[in-house]
Coordinates of C-alpha atoms in Angstrom, one line a residue:
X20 CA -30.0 -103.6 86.0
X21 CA -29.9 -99.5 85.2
X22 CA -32.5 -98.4 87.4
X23 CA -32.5 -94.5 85.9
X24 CA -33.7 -93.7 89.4
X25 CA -30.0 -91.8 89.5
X26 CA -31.1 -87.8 89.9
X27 CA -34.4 -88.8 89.6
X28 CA -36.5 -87.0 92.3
X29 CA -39.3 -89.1 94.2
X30 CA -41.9 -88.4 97.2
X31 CA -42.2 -90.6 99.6
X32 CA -45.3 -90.0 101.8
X33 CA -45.8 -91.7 105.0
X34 CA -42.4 -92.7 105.0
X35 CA -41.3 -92.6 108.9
X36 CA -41.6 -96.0 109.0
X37 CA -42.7 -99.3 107.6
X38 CA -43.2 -99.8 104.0
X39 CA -42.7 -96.4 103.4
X40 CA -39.4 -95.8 105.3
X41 CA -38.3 -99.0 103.3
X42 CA -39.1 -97.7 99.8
X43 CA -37.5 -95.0 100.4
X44 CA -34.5 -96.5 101.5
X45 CA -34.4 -98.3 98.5
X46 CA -35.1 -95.4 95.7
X47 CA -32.1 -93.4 97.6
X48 CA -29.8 -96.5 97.0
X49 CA -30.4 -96.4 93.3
X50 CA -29.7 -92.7 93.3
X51 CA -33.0 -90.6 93.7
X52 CA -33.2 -87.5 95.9
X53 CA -35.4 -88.5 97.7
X54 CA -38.8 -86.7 99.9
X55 CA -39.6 -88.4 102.9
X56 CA -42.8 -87.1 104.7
X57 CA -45.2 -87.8 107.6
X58 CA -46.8 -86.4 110.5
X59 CA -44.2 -87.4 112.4
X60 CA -41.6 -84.2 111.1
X61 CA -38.9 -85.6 113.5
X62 CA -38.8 -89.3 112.5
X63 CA -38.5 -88.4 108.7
X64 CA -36.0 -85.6 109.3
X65 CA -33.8 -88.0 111.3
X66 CA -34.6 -90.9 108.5
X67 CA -33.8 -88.6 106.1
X68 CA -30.5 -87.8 107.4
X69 CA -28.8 -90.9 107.1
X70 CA -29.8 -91.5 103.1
X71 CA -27.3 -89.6 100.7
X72 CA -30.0 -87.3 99.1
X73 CA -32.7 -87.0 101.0
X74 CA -34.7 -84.2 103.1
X75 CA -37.7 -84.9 105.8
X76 CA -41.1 -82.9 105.4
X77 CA -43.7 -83.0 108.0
X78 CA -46.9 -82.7 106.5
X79 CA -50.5 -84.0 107.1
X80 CA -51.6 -85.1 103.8
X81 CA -55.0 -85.1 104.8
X82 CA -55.4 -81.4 104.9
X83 CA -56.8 -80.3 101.3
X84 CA -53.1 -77.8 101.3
X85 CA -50.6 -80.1 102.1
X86 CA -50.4 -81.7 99.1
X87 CA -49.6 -78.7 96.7
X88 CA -47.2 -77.5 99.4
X89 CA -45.5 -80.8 99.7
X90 CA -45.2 -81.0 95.4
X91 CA -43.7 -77.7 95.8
X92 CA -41.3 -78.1 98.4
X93 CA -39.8 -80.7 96.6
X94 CA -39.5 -79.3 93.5
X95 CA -37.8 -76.2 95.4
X96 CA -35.0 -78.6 96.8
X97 CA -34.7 -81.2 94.3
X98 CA -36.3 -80.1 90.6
X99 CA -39.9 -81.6 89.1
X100 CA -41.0 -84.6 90.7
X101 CA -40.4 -87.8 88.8
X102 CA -41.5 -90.5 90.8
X103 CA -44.3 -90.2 93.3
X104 CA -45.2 -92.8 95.8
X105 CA -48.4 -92.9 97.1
X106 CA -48.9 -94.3 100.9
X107 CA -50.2 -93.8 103.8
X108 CA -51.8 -95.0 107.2
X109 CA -54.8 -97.6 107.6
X110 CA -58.6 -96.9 108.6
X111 CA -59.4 -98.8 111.9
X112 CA -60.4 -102.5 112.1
X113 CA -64.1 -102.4 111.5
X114 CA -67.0 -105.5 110.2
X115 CA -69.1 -104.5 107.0
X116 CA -72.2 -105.2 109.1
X117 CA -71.5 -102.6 111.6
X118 CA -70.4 -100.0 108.4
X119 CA -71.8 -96.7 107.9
X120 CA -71.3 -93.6 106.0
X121 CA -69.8 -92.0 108.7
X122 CA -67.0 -94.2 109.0
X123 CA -66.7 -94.2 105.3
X124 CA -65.8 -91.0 105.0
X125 CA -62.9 -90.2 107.1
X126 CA -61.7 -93.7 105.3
X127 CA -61.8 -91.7 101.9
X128 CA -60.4 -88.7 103.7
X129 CA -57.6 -91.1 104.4
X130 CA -56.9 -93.5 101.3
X131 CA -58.3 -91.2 98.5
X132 CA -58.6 -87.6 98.9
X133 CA -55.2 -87.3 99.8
X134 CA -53.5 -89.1 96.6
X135 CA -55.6 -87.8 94.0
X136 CA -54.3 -84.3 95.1
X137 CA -50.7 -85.5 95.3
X138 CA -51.3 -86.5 91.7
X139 CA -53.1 -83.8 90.6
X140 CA -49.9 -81.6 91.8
X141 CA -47.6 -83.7 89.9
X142 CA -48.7 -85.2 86.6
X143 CA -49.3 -82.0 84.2
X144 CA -45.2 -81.5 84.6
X145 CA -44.8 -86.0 84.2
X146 CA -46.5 -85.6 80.8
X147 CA -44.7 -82.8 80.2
X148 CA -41.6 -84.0 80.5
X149 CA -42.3 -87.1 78.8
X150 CA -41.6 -89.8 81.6
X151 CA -43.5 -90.1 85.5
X152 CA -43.9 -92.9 87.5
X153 CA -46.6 -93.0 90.2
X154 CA -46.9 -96.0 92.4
X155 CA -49.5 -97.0 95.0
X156 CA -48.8 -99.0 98.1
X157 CA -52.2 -101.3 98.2
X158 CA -53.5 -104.2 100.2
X159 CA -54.2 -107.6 99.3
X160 CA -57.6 -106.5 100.6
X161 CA -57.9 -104.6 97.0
X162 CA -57.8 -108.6 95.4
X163 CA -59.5 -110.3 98.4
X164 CA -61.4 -108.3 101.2
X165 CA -59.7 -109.1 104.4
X166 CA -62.2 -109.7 107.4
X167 CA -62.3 -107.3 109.6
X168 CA -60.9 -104.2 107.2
X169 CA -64.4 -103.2 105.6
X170 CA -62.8 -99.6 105.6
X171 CA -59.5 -100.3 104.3
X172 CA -60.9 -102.8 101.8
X173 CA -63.5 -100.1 100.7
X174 CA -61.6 -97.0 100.0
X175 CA -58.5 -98.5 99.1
X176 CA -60.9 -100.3 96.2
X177 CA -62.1 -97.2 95.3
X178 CA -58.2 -95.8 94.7
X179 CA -57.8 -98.9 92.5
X180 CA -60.4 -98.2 90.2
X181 CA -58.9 -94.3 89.4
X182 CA -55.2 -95.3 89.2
X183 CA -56.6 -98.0 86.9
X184 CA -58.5 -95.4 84.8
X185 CA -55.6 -92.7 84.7
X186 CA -53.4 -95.3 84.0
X187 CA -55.5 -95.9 80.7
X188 CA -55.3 -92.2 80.2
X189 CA -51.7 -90.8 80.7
X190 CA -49.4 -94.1 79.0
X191 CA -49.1 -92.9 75.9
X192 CA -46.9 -89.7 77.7
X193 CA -44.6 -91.9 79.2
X194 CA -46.3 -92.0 82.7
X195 CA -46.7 -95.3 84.6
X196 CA -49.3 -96.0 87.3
X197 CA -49.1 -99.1 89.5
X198 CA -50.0 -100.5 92.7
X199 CA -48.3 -102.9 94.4
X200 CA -50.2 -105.1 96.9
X201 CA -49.0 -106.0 100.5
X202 CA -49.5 -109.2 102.0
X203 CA -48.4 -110.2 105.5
X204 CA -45.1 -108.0 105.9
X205 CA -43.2 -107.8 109.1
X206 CA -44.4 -104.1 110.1
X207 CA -45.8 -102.2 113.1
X208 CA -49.1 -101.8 111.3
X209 CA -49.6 -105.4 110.6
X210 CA -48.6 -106.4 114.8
X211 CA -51.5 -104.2 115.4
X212 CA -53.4 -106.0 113.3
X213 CA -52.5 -109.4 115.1
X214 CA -52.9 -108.2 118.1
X215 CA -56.8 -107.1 117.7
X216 CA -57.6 -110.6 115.6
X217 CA -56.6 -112.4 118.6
X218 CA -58.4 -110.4 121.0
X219 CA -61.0 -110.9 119.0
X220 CA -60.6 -114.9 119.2
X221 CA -59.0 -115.1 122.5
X222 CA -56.0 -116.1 121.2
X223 CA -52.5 -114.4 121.3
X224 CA -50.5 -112.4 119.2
X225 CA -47.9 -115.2 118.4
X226 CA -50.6 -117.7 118.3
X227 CA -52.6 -115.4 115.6
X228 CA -49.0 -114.7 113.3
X229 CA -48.3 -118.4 113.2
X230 CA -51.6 -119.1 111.6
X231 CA -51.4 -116.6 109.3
X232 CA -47.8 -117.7 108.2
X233 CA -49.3 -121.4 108.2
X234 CA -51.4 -119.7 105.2
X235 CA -48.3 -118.0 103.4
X236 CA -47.0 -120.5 100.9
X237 CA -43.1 -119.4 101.1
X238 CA -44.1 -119.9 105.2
X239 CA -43.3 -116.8 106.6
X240 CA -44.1 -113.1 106.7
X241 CA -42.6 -110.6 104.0
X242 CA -39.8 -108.4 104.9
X243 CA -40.2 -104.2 103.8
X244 CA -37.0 -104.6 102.1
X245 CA -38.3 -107.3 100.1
X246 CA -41.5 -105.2 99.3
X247 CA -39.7 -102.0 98.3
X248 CA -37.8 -103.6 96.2
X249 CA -40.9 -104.3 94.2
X250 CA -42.2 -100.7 94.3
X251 CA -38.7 -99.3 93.2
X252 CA -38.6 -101.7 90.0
X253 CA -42.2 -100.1 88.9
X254 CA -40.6 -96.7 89.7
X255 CA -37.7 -97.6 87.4
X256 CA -36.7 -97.0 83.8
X257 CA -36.5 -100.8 83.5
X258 CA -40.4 -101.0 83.6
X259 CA -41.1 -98.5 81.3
X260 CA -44.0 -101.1 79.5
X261 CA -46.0 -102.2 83.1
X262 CA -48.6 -100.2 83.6
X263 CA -52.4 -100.2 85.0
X264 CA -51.5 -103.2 86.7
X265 CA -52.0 -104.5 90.3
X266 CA -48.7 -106.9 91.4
X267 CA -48.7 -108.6 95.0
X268 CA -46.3 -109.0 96.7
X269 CA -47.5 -111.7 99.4
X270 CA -45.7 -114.9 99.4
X271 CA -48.4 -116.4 97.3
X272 CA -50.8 -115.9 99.8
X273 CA -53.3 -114.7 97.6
X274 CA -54.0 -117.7 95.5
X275 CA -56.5 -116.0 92.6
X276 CA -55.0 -116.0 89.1

């Protein structure tokens, strides 16, 4: 399959590690200069190192600059952005009985404010040009709350409903908008997770992963390769006619239609 990712210039946010290191692995291998950028400025300038095309930006996202700055910066190196993932780090464990405003806000801070600024910076030169791709890394937890993630599974809701609504609104200039939805995959973030349901239970770590896998039809936790693949497909040429749309990658774990 032609990709068209070849020249194509994508940002990669939160992309030290995990799911975001892995994406953009994969949209370099296709042949996109590619933005990596975290907190972390020496991770992603190592990371970016080793790919063919690729520089490292260390940026907070959450501060109400960065994103403009980060837009620019890669437009500086690379030309107008083409494909722009959007990903970052998860709110706390928390129960919705325990919630308040105050936590819901630096959740927002985290999952919303950030994105809708890196698409603000991009998307008048997408439509321009006639062809954008933006694509959201999610959370099962968008489909099906998870227990024990009220602030993820709030905030990260609130994202799906906007990217659903600009999806409606920018198609017909040849921009996409997607999410893709994380199940159990083999990352740092998700071990943490583990390890605090099975303090919570008195269980252990291994103890907690084997009943979760026990829940995954295909048996087993996802890999990040296997997930970025996914994202990179969206961000592709080749899926030029899937938009507004929500696809998990999960194992089957979520078992709604």
């Amino acid at each position: 399959m032609d990709t068209g990712l070849q020249g194509r210039t994508a940002i990669v946010p939160g992309s030290s590690s995990g799911l975001g290191l892995a994406v953009a692995r994969s949209l370099a291998a296709e042949g996109a200069h590619v933005v990596l950028a975290g907190r972390r400025g020496d991770l992603v300038r190592a990371e970016a190192a080793k790919l063919p095309s690729a520089v490292g930006v260390e940026v907070d996202l959450t501060d109400p600059d960065a994103a403009a700055l980060l837009v620019a910066e890669a437009e500086q190196r690379f030309g107008p952005v083409d494909v722009l993932v959007l990903n970052g780090g998860g709110p706390p464990p928390g129960t919705a009985d325990a919630f308040t405003p105050e936590q819901f806000a630096p959740a927002v801070d985290l999952l919303v404010q950030p994105h809708l600024r890196l698409v603000a910076a991009v998307l008048p030169g997408m439509r321009e040009r006639g062809f954008g791709r933006i694509v959201a890394v999610g959370s099962t937890g968008v489909q099906q709350p998870i227990n024990g993630l009220v602030a993820s599974n709030a905030a990260r809701g609130a994202l799906a409903g906007y990217l659903k609504t600009l999806a409606g609104e920018v198609a017909a200039d040849g921009v996409t908008v997607n999410m893709v939805l994380p199940g159990r995959i083999d990352t740092d973030r998700v071990a943490v997770l583990d390890r605090a349901v099975a303090e919570r239970s008195g269980s252990s770590p291994e103890e907690q992963r084997a009943l979760a896998e026990a829940s995954i039809p295909v048996g087993r936790y996802g890999t990040p390769e296997e997930f970025a693949a996914v994202v990179t497909f969206l961000a592709s040429a080749a899926a030029s006619y899937v938009t507004g749309e929500q696809v998990r990658c999960d194992g089957g774990m979520i078992r709604a239609h």
